[in-house]
Amino acid sequence: MTEPRFEHPPEEAAISYLADGHSLRSWFLTTDHKRIALLYLVSITFFFLIGASAAALIRLDLLTPQADLLTNEGYNRAFSIHGIVMVWFFLIPAIPNVLGNFLVPIMIGARDLAFPRLNLLSWYIYIFSGLLTLYVVVSGGVDTGWTFYTPLSSAYANGAVVATIVAVFISGFSTILTGINFIVTIHKLRAPGMTWGRLPLFIWSHYATSIIFVLATPVLAVTLLLVAAERLIGIGVFDPRLGGDPLLFQHLFWFYSHPAVYIMILPALGVISELITAAAHKRIFGYWFVAIASIAIAVIGFMVWGHHMFVSGQSVYASAVFSFLSIAVAVPSAIKVYNWTATLYKADIAIDAPLLFALSFIGLFVAGGLTGLMLAMLAIDVHVTDTYFVVAHFHYIMVGGSVTAFFGGLHFWWPKITGRLYNETLGRIAAVLILVGFNVTFFPQFLLGYEGMPRRYHVYPPEFQVLHVISSMGAALLAVGYALPAIYLIASLLPGGRRAPANPWGATGLEWTTSSPPPKDNFTEQPVVARQPYDYPLAHPASRDDG
Amino acid sequence: MNAVLRRVLVWAALMVLLAITLGAAFLPLGAARPWIAYGIATAKAALILWFFMELRREGGLVRLAAIAGFVWLTILFTLTAADYLTRFWTG
C-alpha cells in the first residue's frame, strides 16, 4: 500500500487517463483503477448479453403453454445459466467494480485504490471464472438453477455442475479482493479533511458492501467446496444417504446468498443518494440516518437467510425468528426511501436522465421491497413459495433496483468517465422505456404467481397464457430500452461528440472538481476537504450547455 | 522467549488439545460431550488467533476486525442451531 502521492507537475499530470498510453499492454497490465473500471465495464456488458440471451430464450419458450422451443433439459439449462451469469458475472460486479472502482478513490481524494495490483488481479480472476462458466455453457450446461440446491446438485445432477461450482468459487476470490481493497482504501487513503462524516453516501454504501464481500463470500466458497467434495469423493455432508442433511446446504448457501442480495442492492442505494442530491441541488435529508442505514442493512441482512427456507422443513420456531428479522431489515431500507423523498421535497429539480432513472428506482425498489415484506410473512410465503410471485419480487429488486441504478449511475458519471456528453433526449426516452418495459414484463408475474403458476416450469395451463404473452412482450420492450443507451453512449465517443466540462451537473463531490476525464493521478494537486458533503447550493452551478 | 520455541510450544499445546478432543469423544459424558468439544475448539482457535495469527502484536483495529469475523460465525451457528435444536418433529 502506498500513501497518495502526486509525482507529476500539474501541467504533465493534466493528461487524461485515457490518453496515457494506447497499447494493449497499457490496458491489460494497467494498475490504474479507472482503466480497470473500464475493463470491468466491457466484461460485464459481455456477460449481460449472455444472460439476456438466455432470458430471451426463456421468454420466447413461455409464449405458448406447450414446450415449443426448448426441451425440458434445455429450459432448465437456460434459466440456470441466466441466473448464474446474471448474479455472479453481472449484478455483483456491476456497480462496485465499474462505478465503485472508478469513483471510490476519486471521491475520497486518493490517487488510486490501496492495492492497485490486487485490483488488476481481481479482474483477471473474474475473467478466468467467467470463461470457465462459458465453457460450462458450451459443454452441456448445468440444470440446478443458480442456487445449486442439494441433492439435485450432488446426488442427481446432470451436466457440468462441478465446473460451474469451481467457476463461482473462483469468482468469489475476485469479490473478496475488491472488498479488502475498498475497506483499506476508505480507512487509509482519505484526503486531508475527508472525515467519516464528510464521506459521500456512495462511499458509505460501498463500505457496507465490502463488509459483506469479505464476511459472506468465504462461506459460499466453503459450501461449494463441500458440494464438490461430496460429488467427487463421497464425503457425507448434504446427502442423507451418506448421513448428511440437505437443509444444511440451504443454511450455508443462504447465509452467503441473502447478504449477496444486499451486495447487489447496497451499491445501488449509494448511487441513488448521489443522483437525488445532484438533481435536487439540495443537501441530503438526514445524512447520518442514510449512512448508518447502509451499515444496518449489511448487518441485519446476515440474520434473515432462513426466510428462503420457510417450506423446506426448517423448524417453525426458527422460521418465526427469521420472519421477524426479515421484517426488521425493511426499516433501514425505508429510512433511505423516506430521506430521498424528503430531499426532493421543495427542491429545484433538474429532470435529466439520471433523475428519471433514480425516480424509476425508487418506485420499483418500493414495489420489490413491499412484496418482500409479504414474502417475509409465514402464511403468505407458504402460499406463494416457488411461484412467479417470488420471481417478480426479486426481479423488482435486482433488475428494477440494481440495474436501473446502474444505468442511472452510468449516465450520471458518463461525462466524468469518458469526457463526453450523451444525447440527453435519448437518455430520457431510454429511462421511460426501461421503466415501462420492466413493469410490463414483471408485474404480470405477480399475478401469475398469486394464481399459482410455479417458477421453473415451461409447460403450463392455458389460462396463464395471456399474462405470459404480456410478460414476453414487455421483455422485448425492455430489450429495446437497454439497447438504446448502448447506441447513444457509444455514439458520444465518436469523433465530434460533445466534450464534457468538469462539472456538467453542477454537483458537489471531489469527482466533479477534477477534469473530465480525470488525469492519471485523479487530481493535479492533493485535494483538501473543508466542506460538508452535499453542501448545496454551489456558488455557480455549471450549465449542461457549457460543453 | 525464542520465536521458534514459542511456536513449537503452541503447536504442542494444540496437539494435546486435539488428543483431549479425541479422548472425550469416547468417554461416556452424555449431554456434556458437545459442550466440552466446543470449549476445546474455542481454546484451539484462541491459541491460533493469538500466536499464529500474531494478534498479540496488533493494535485495537486489527483485533476488532478479527473478533468481528468470529461474531459473524456466531450468527451463522446460532441461527442455524435455532433450526436444528427446535425441530421437535424429527424426534
XYZ file of C-alpha atoms in Angstrom:
638
model
C 0.000 0.000 0.000
C 1.268 3.447 -0.802
C 0.343 6.815 0.550
C -1.264 9.104 -2.029
C 1.490 10.996 -3.783
C 1.318 13.211 -6.814
C 4.543 12.733 -8.663
C 3.890 14.752 -11.764
C 3.932 18.519 -12.009
C 0.417 19.867 -12.748
C 0.907 20.545 -16.442
C 2.088 16.968 -17.089
C -0.480 15.340 -14.813
C -3.268 17.032 -16.728
C -3.018 14.328 -19.423
C -6.176 12.283 -19.053
C -6.012 8.643 -18.004
C -7.481 7.713 -21.396
C -4.645 9.414 -23.257
C -1.951 7.883 -21.065
C -0.940 5.010 -23.340
C -2.824 3.386 -26.207
C -1.184 -0.033 -26.426
C -2.908 -3.249 -25.401
C -0.273 -3.599 -22.710
C -1.225 -0.197 -21.270
C -4.751 -1.553 -20.776
C -4.244 -5.204 -19.853
C -1.382 -4.561 -17.437
C -2.695 -1.278 -16.061
C -2.980 -0.707 -12.340
C -4.985 2.498 -12.793
C -8.341 1.972 -11.038
C -10.103 3.981 -13.759
C -8.843 1.789 -16.586
C -9.628 -1.365 -14.595
C -13.161 0.014 -14.145
C -13.465 0.249 -17.934
C -12.134 -3.303 -18.354
C -14.897 -4.375 -15.983
C -17.490 -2.306 -17.886
C -16.721 -4.095 -21.144
C -16.629 -7.500 -19.417
C -19.903 -7.181 -17.526
C -21.613 -5.904 -20.685
C -20.483 -9.078 -22.452
C -21.827 -11.288 -19.655
C -25.045 -9.252 -19.530
C -25.589 -10.125 -23.205
C -25.130 -13.830 -22.461
C -27.530 -13.720 -19.505
C -30.007 -11.684 -21.542
C -29.839 -14.179 -24.427
C -30.800 -16.965 -22.011
C -33.664 -14.774 -20.726
C -34.822 -14.219 -24.321
C -34.961 -17.986 -24.875
C -36.960 -18.408 -21.660
C -39.490 -15.700 -22.519
C -39.877 -16.979 -26.103
C -40.497 -20.507 -24.846
C -43.124 -19.247 -22.398
C -45.171 -17.583 -25.163
C -47.174 -20.788 -25.526
C -48.376 -23.282 -22.894
C -46.648 -26.149 -24.710
C -42.904 -26.607 -24.851
C -42.495 -25.371 -28.427
C -38.952 -24.077 -28.405
C -36.855 -25.819 -25.751
C -36.713 -29.331 -24.377
C -37.211 -29.812 -20.628
C -33.456 -30.087 -20.149
C -32.840 -27.129 -22.440
C -35.253 -24.974 -20.438
C -33.629 -25.970 -17.127
C -30.229 -25.100 -18.554
C -31.444 -21.780 -19.959
C -32.784 -20.498 -16.618
C -29.768 -21.887 -14.733
C -27.223 -20.123 -16.903
C -29.390 -16.968 -16.893
C -29.295 -16.892 -13.095
C -25.652 -17.867 -12.658
C -24.334 -15.383 -15.221
C -26.598 -12.523 -14.157
C -25.912 -12.904 -10.427
C -22.161 -13.591 -10.304
C -20.891 -12.140 -13.550
C -23.128 -9.113 -13.974
C -25.071 -7.934 -10.917
C -22.481 -8.488 -8.179
C -19.597 -6.796 -10.039
C -21.701 -4.217 -11.935
C -21.810 -1.229 -9.604
C -18.876 -1.950 -7.232
C -16.371 -2.964 -9.884
C -17.297 -0.433 -12.557
C -18.622 2.674 -10.819
C -17.054 1.830 -7.436
C -13.657 1.109 -8.930
C -13.731 4.355 -10.869
C -15.181 6.566 -8.151
C -14.144 5.336 -4.691
C -10.570 6.712 -4.857
C -11.631 9.942 -6.597
C -14.499 10.613 -4.195
C -12.212 10.384 -1.162
C -9.395 12.327 -2.802
C -6.971 9.423 -3.284
C -4.684 8.712 -6.197
C -5.689 5.054 -6.562
C -7.004 2.151 -4.528
C -4.788 0.944 -1.686
C -3.714 -2.197 -3.585
C -3.682 -1.354 -7.322
C -2.119 -4.647 -8.446
C -4.619 -6.622 -6.351
C -7.314 -4.679 -8.203
C -5.976 -5.859 -11.570
C -5.637 -9.409 -10.219
C -9.284 -9.259 -9.186
C -10.267 -8.529 -12.823
C -8.158 -11.407 -14.154
C -9.700 -13.796 -11.624
C -13.155 -12.581 -12.647
C -12.366 -13.132 -16.339
C -10.929 -16.596 -15.710
C -14.002 -17.683 -13.750
C -16.264 -16.119 -16.381
C -14.527 -18.056 -19.168
C -14.936 -21.247 -17.137
C -18.658 -20.512 -16.969
C -18.737 -20.063 -20.749
C -17.050 -23.449 -21.040
C -19.917 -24.868 -18.985
C -22.429 -23.305 -21.388
C -20.853 -24.952 -24.421
C -20.054 -28.266 -22.741
C -23.594 -29.304 -21.882
C -24.688 -26.701 -19.373
C -25.988 -27.060 -15.847
C -29.577 -27.623 -14.719
C -29.562 -26.888 -10.994
C -30.669 -23.270 -11.109
C -28.351 -20.614 -9.678
C -28.948 -21.958 -6.148
C -27.297 -25.385 -6.659
C -29.685 -26.995 -4.147
C -28.665 -30.421 -2.921
C -29.359 -33.269 -3.546
C -30.135 -32.081 -7.100
C -26.634 -30.639 -7.429
C -24.933 -33.534 -5.631
C -26.633 -36.910 -5.974
C -28.863 -36.385 -9.027
C -27.214 -33.706 -11.146
C -26.659 -33.879 -14.880
C -24.232 -31.648 -16.679
C -21.184 -29.705 -15.643
C -22.065 -29.000 -12.006
C -18.516 -29.265 -10.677
C -17.104 -26.947 -13.364
C -19.827 -24.389 -12.626
C -19.201 -24.604 -8.901
C -15.461 -24.157 -9.443
C -16.186 -21.093 -11.615
C -18.392 -19.485 -8.970
C -15.882 -20.453 -6.256
C -13.061 -18.709 -8.141
C -15.154 -15.623 -8.879
C -15.623 -15.286 -5.114
C -11.917 -14.535 -4.709
C -12.267 -11.631 -7.133
C -15.070 -10.289 -4.953
C -13.114 -10.731 -1.713
C -10.100 -8.869 -3.167
C -12.332 -5.962 -4.193
C -13.875 -5.836 -0.715
C -10.495 -5.790 1.039
C -9.254 -3.108 -1.361
C -12.246 -0.837 -0.712
C -12.151 -1.253 3.076
C -8.420 -0.453 3.329
C -8.702 2.429 0.850
C -11.592 4.047 2.707
C -9.812 3.664 6.043
C -6.339 4.713 4.989
C -6.335 6.904 1.875
C -8.874 9.650 2.588
C -7.728 13.149 1.663
C -6.970 15.653 4.421
C -10.262 16.908 5.827
C -12.255 13.955 4.443
C -13.651 12.804 7.793
C -16.121 9.930 8.103
C -18.912 12.499 8.429
C -17.896 14.060 5.108
C -17.826 10.841 3.083
C -20.237 10.766 0.155
C -23.088 8.296 0.748
C -21.827 6.334 -2.284
C -18.726 5.576 -0.197
C -20.746 4.528 2.867
C -22.759 2.090 0.774
C -19.611 0.661 -0.817
C -18.049 0.296 2.616
C -21.104 -1.661 3.787
C -20.983 -3.773 0.612
C -17.297 -4.526 1.155
C -18.014 -5.815 4.668
C -20.432 -8.319 3.138
C -17.935 -9.213 0.380
C -15.311 -10.112 2.959
C -17.506 -11.816 5.556
C -20.014 -13.717 3.420
C -18.142 -14.849 0.321
C -15.830 -17.299 2.161
C -18.921 -19.165 3.442
C -20.093 -19.659 -0.152
C -16.638 -20.906 -1.085
C -16.641 -23.433 1.769
C -20.174 -24.576 0.901
C -19.439 -25.083 -2.792
C -16.241 -26.949 -1.941
C -18.261 -29.282 0.301
C -20.696 -29.972 -2.579
C -17.775 -30.698 -4.899
C -16.144 -32.925 -2.247
C -19.377 -34.859 -1.784
C -19.768 -35.382 -5.543
C -16.157 -36.303 -6.167
C -15.110 -38.329 -3.125
C -18.406 -39.183 -1.428
C -17.990 -37.363 1.902
C -21.437 -37.247 3.534
C -22.291 -33.634 4.236
C -25.558 -32.881 2.440
C -26.669 -36.270 1.046
C -28.940 -38.109 3.536
C -27.838 -41.480 2.168
C -24.336 -40.664 3.357
C -25.523 -39.287 6.699
C -25.698 -35.666 5.557
C -28.507 -33.103 5.686
C -29.729 -31.284 2.545
C -31.073 -28.424 4.664
C -27.571 -27.694 5.931
C -26.702 -26.768 2.347
C -29.582 -24.318 2.262
C -28.493 -22.766 5.573
C -24.915 -22.297 4.388
C -25.868 -21.229 0.877
C -28.346 -18.572 2.018
C -26.026 -17.330 4.760
C -23.991 -16.097 1.807
C -26.657 -15.577 -0.796
C -29.094 -13.451 1.113
C -26.357 -10.951 2.027
C -25.378 -11.257 -1.642
C -28.764 -9.759 -2.468
C -27.635 -6.781 -0.406
C -24.294 -6.843 -2.252
C -26.366 -6.230 -5.362
C -28.654 -3.541 -3.898
C -26.475 -1.609 -1.404
C -24.182 -0.009 -4.023
C -27.345 0.902 -5.942
C -28.647 2.739 -2.866
C -25.394 4.717 -2.800
C -25.760 5.646 -6.461
C -29.316 6.856 -5.899
C -28.257 9.090 -2.981
C -25.779 10.825 -5.304
C -28.288 11.137 -8.166
C -31.062 12.532 -5.980
C -28.928 15.168 -4.265
C -27.356 16.292 -7.549
C -30.744 16.610 -9.254
C -32.338 18.367 -6.274
C -29.305 20.597 -5.675
C -30.030 20.104 -2.019
C -28.258 18.680 0.997
C -29.397 15.096 1.662
C -32.147 14.889 4.268
C -30.706 13.066 7.318
C -27.145 12.299 6.213
C -26.286 10.106 9.197
C -29.531 8.147 9.000
C -28.851 7.287 5.350
C -25.201 6.446 6.068
C -25.872 4.234 9.090
C -28.844 2.625 7.321
C -26.325 1.146 4.837
C -24.366 -0.444 7.676
C -27.587 -1.600 9.370
C -28.770 -3.278 6.152
C -25.402 -5.045 5.851
C -25.520 -6.298 9.459
C -29.214 -7.260 9.726
C -29.016 -8.727 6.217
C -26.861 -11.503 7.666
C -29.646 -12.642 10.003
C -32.558 -13.131 7.638
C -31.477 -16.033 5.430
C -33.977 -18.512 6.876
C -36.847 -16.773 5.065
C -35.767 -18.708 1.965
C -36.477 -21.937 3.856
C -39.975 -21.484 5.290
C -41.370 -24.508 3.434
C -38.176 -26.557 3.352
C -38.764 -28.407 6.617
C -36.983 -25.854 8.770
C -38.263 -25.633 12.355
C -41.315 -23.388 12.552
C -39.822 -21.658 15.604
C -36.699 -20.745 13.635
C -38.965 -19.579 10.803
C -40.802 -17.246 13.197
C -37.477 -15.682 14.255
C -36.336 -15.287 10.637
C -39.712 -13.795 9.715
C -39.350 -11.128 12.424
C -35.768 -10.315 11.427
C -36.743 -10.097 7.745
C -39.383 -7.530 8.579
C -36.806 -5.626 10.663
C -34.415 -5.238 7.703
C -37.110 -3.245 5.908
C -36.690 -0.410 8.424
C -33.295 0.917 7.258
C -34.370 0.452 3.619
C -37.480 2.509 4.284
C -35.405 5.199 6.009
C -33.479 5.687 2.786
C -36.609 5.939 0.651
C -38.192 8.482 3.004
C -34.995 10.528 3.121
C -34.620 10.620 -0.678
C -38.224 11.730 -0.973
C -37.717 14.392 1.691
C -34.599 15.570 -0.159
C -36.659 16.117 -3.326
C -39.384 17.975 -1.409
C -39.451 21.664 -2.418
C -36.203 21.245 -4.367
C -35.254 22.962 -7.600
C -35.245 19.707 -9.547
C -33.414 19.168 -12.842
C -35.313 16.410 -14.667
C -32.461 14.817 -16.584
C -31.989 11.149 -17.454
C -30.133 10.282 -14.199
C -33.038 11.607 -12.100
C -35.562 9.698 -14.223
C -33.589 6.525 -13.566
C -33.444 7.417 -9.853
C -37.202 8.021 -9.653
C -37.812 4.723 -11.505
C -35.534 3.070 -8.992
C -37.463 4.404 -6.005
C -40.801 3.188 -7.368
C -39.526 -0.241 -8.370
C -37.489 -0.682 -5.180
C -40.538 0.144 -3.050
C -42.685 -2.345 -5.013
C -39.968 -5.004 -4.681
C -39.429 -4.201 -1.014
C -43.098 -4.274 -0.043
C -43.660 -7.603 -1.796
C -40.562 -8.752 0.094
C -42.385 -7.925 3.326
C -45.328 -10.023 2.117
C -42.929 -12.902 1.467
C -41.432 -12.482 4.939
C -44.855 -13.295 6.430
C -45.004 -17.032 7.052
C -48.609 -17.532 5.949
C -48.290 -15.678 2.631
C -44.935 -17.258 1.885
C -46.355 -20.764 2.197
C -48.943 -19.814 -0.426
C -46.571 -18.267 -2.986
C -43.217 -20.018 -2.418
C -41.634 -21.171 -5.686
C -44.193 -19.312 -7.786
C -43.790 -16.407 -10.199
C -44.655 -14.086 -7.297
C -41.144 -14.700 -5.943
C -39.638 -14.345 -9.434
C -41.371 -10.974 -9.857
C -40.339 -9.835 -6.356
C -36.623 -10.430 -6.773
C -36.564 -9.058 -10.313
C -38.114 -5.839 -8.967
C -35.158 -5.585 -6.579
C -32.381 -6.964 -8.802
C -33.374 -5.567 -12.189
C -35.796 -2.781 -11.291
C -33.487 -1.758 -8.462
C -29.862 -2.605 -9.193
C -29.854 -2.465 -12.989
C -31.864 0.770 -13.076
C -29.467 2.341 -10.566
C -26.512 1.092 -12.602
C -27.919 2.760 -15.717
C -28.660 5.934 -13.749
C -25.114 5.979 -12.379
C -23.623 5.234 -15.787
C -25.479 8.215 -17.284
C -24.616 10.479 -14.353
C -20.872 9.720 -14.387
C -20.526 9.053 -18.148
C -19.243 12.618 -18.770
C -16.689 12.124 -15.997
C -15.597 8.666 -17.172
C -15.338 9.440 -20.886
C -15.186 13.232 -21.098
C -18.168 13.184 -23.468
C -21.813 14.241 -23.183
C -24.501 11.829 -24.384
C -27.755 12.801 -26.065
C -29.971 13.844 -23.153
C -33.273 13.448 -25.037
C -32.454 9.856 -25.962
C -31.369 9.303 -22.359
C -34.784 10.392 -21.080
C -36.565 8.210 -23.671
C -34.452 5.211 -22.614
C -35.250 5.802 -18.920
C -39.001 5.842 -19.622
C -38.787 2.835 -21.984
C -36.946 0.795 -19.354
C -39.481 1.721 -16.655
C -42.466 0.809 -18.842
C -40.821 -2.294 -20.332
C -39.810 -3.529 -16.911
C -43.296 -3.197 -15.436
C -44.987 -4.797 -18.449
C -42.549 -7.715 -18.104
C -42.678 -8.324 -14.396
C -45.970 -7.014 -12.994
C -47.960 -9.794 -14.733
C -45.646 -12.253 -12.991
C -47.004 -11.144 -9.590
C -50.491 -12.063 -10.827
C -49.259 -15.332 -12.351
C -47.597 -16.328 -9.103
C -50.525 -15.392 -6.928
C -52.769 -17.521 -9.137
C -50.415 -20.473 -8.777
C -48.003 -20.505 -11.730
C -44.872 -22.250 -10.406
C -41.407 -20.983 -11.295
C -39.008 -23.101 -13.383
C -41.813 -24.780 -15.422
C -42.199 -24.205 -19.151
C -45.391 -26.192 -19.685
C -48.378 -24.528 -18.028
C -52.211 -24.471 -18.045
C -53.664 -22.416 -20.946
C -55.353 -19.877 -18.612
C -51.921 -18.447 -17.774
C -51.036 -17.751 -21.421
C -52.359 -14.181 -21.654
C -50.213 -12.980 -18.772
C -47.174 -14.847 -20.121
C -47.604 -13.238 -23.542
C -47.860 -9.773 -21.943
C -44.705 -10.527 -19.949
C -42.785 -11.628 -23.052
C -43.911 -8.505 -24.956
C -42.653 -6.390 -22.053
C -39.315 -8.194 -22.217
C -38.991 -7.158 -25.880
C -39.705 -3.547 -24.920
C -37.187 -3.798 -22.095
C -34.575 -5.117 -24.531
C -35.087 -2.034 -26.726
C -34.762 0.146 -23.619
C -31.438 -1.491 -22.730
C -30.112 -1.411 -26.312
C -30.822 2.292 -26.787
C -28.222 3.573 -24.250
C -25.627 1.248 -25.775
C -26.152 3.074 -29.072
C -26.129 6.717 -27.939
C -23.439 6.224 -25.288
C -21.104 4.658 -27.852
C -22.090 7.364 -30.369
C -20.974 10.026 -27.879
C -17.441 8.590 -28.073
C -17.164 9.086 -31.838
C -15.122 11.981 -33.211
C -17.259 15.094 -32.999
C -19.011 14.013 -29.812
C -19.679 16.881 -27.404
C -16.960 17.395 -24.795
C -17.998 17.375 -21.158
C -16.995 20.139 -18.750
C -15.565 19.179 -15.360
C -18.923 19.523 -13.622
C -21.823 19.202 -16.092
C -24.485 18.650 -13.414
C -23.413 21.393 -11.017
C -22.909 18.697 -8.389
C -20.807 18.640 -5.219
C -18.205 15.948 -4.588
C -14.486 15.692 -5.275
C -15.009 13.810 -8.550
C -16.552 16.976 -10.019
C -13.590 19.150 -9.045
C -11.194 17.358 -11.393
C -11.218 17.385 -15.166
C -13.436 15.174 -17.361
C -11.918 12.644 -17.936
C -9.659 12.834 -14.865
C -5.875 12.871 -15.133
C -3.956 9.670 -14.467
C -3.423 10.567 -10.808
C -7.028 11.804 -10.464
C -6.085 15.310 -9.285
C -3.338 17.711 -10.287
C -2.779 18.563 -6.643
C -3.760 16.946 -3.378
C -7.365 17.971 -2.620
C -8.169 19.222 0.864
C -11.755 18.892 2.030
C -13.155 21.779 4.029
C -16.889 21.465 3.354
C -19.701 19.206 4.473
C -20.987 16.633 1.968
C -23.733 17.822 -0.401
C -23.016 21.400 0.566
C -25.570 22.890 -1.844
C -26.221 25.286 -3.368
C -22.944 25.679 -5.208
C -21.981 29.265 -5.901
C -22.327 28.963 -9.681
C -23.877 25.694 -10.818
C -22.486 24.902 -14.242
C -24.956 24.532 -17.061
C -25.205 21.457 -19.250
C -24.766 23.811 -22.204
C -21.194 24.536 -21.182
C -19.976 21.597 -23.213
C 11.257 -16.491 24.552
C 12.724 -17.721 21.294
C 10.169 -17.307 18.480
C 10.682 -20.823 17.112
C 10.412 -22.364 20.582
C 7.191 -20.440 21.205
C 5.653 -21.750 18.001
C 6.673 -25.296 18.804
C 5.125 -24.975 22.276
C 1.869 -23.589 20.851
C 1.816 -26.397 18.293
C 2.387 -28.948 21.080
C -0.470 -27.395 23.062
C -2.728 -27.731 20.006
C -1.767 -31.395 19.671
C -2.569 -32.023 23.347
C -5.962 -30.362 22.887
C -6.570 -32.494 19.795
C -5.776 -35.630 21.835
C -8.243 -34.486 24.523
C -10.909 -33.918 21.837
C -10.398 -37.439 20.532
C -10.376 -38.941 24.016
C -13.504 -37.053 25.080
C -15.372 -38.433 22.065
C -15.075 -41.946 23.510
C -15.905 -41.146 27.158
C -19.480 -41.541 28.490
C -20.038 -37.819 29.009
C -23.676 -37.677 27.921
C -25.117 -34.241 27.229
C -21.885 -32.559 28.328
C -19.932 -34.018 25.386
C -20.668 -31.332 22.746
C -20.065 -28.539 25.235
C -16.654 -29.981 26.160
C -15.841 -30.247 22.441
C -16.918 -26.619 21.866
C -14.768 -25.493 24.811
C -11.680 -27.266 23.469
C -12.317 -25.907 19.954
C -12.565 -22.381 21.351
C -9.258 -22.819 23.184
C -7.584 -24.038 19.970
C -8.974 -21.110 17.976
C -7.783 -18.664 20.644
C -4.246 -20.079 20.523
C -4.146 -19.812 16.730
C -5.519 -16.269 16.733
C -3.230 -15.034 19.492
C 0.034 -16.656 18.445
C -0.047 -17.921 14.853
C -2.100 -15.019 13.504
C 0.001 -12.629 15.624
C -2.960 -10.785 17.105
C -0.925 -10.288 20.298
C 1.293 -7.862 18.373
C -1.540 -5.974 16.669
C -3.434 -2.833 17.606
C -7.079 -2.486 18.518
C -8.419 -2.084 14.963
C -6.955 -5.366 13.687
C -8.088 -7.216 16.831
C -11.559 -5.769 16.382
C -11.641 -6.933 12.740
C -10.610 -10.445 13.798
C -13.239 -10.550 16.534
C -15.862 -9.335 14.035
C -15.171 -12.450 11.944
C -15.972 -14.622 14.937
C -19.083 -12.642 15.797
C -20.283 -13.333 12.243
C -19.525 -17.038 12.651
C -21.561 -16.960 15.869
C -24.525 -15.552 13.917
C -24.235 -18.439 11.448
C -24.012 -21.078 14.183
C -26.680 -19.597 16.457
C -29.404 -19.126 13.876
C -28.646 -22.472 12.221
C -28.853 -24.093 15.655
C -32.176 -22.298 16.174
C -33.461 -24.546 13.398
C -31.823 -27.837 14.381
C -32.496 -27.543 18.129
C -36.208 -26.787 17.715
C -37.109 -29.406 15.086
C -39.175 -31.429 17.549
C -40.925 -33.244 14.697
C -37.733 -35.118 13.881
C -37.952 -36.798 17.319
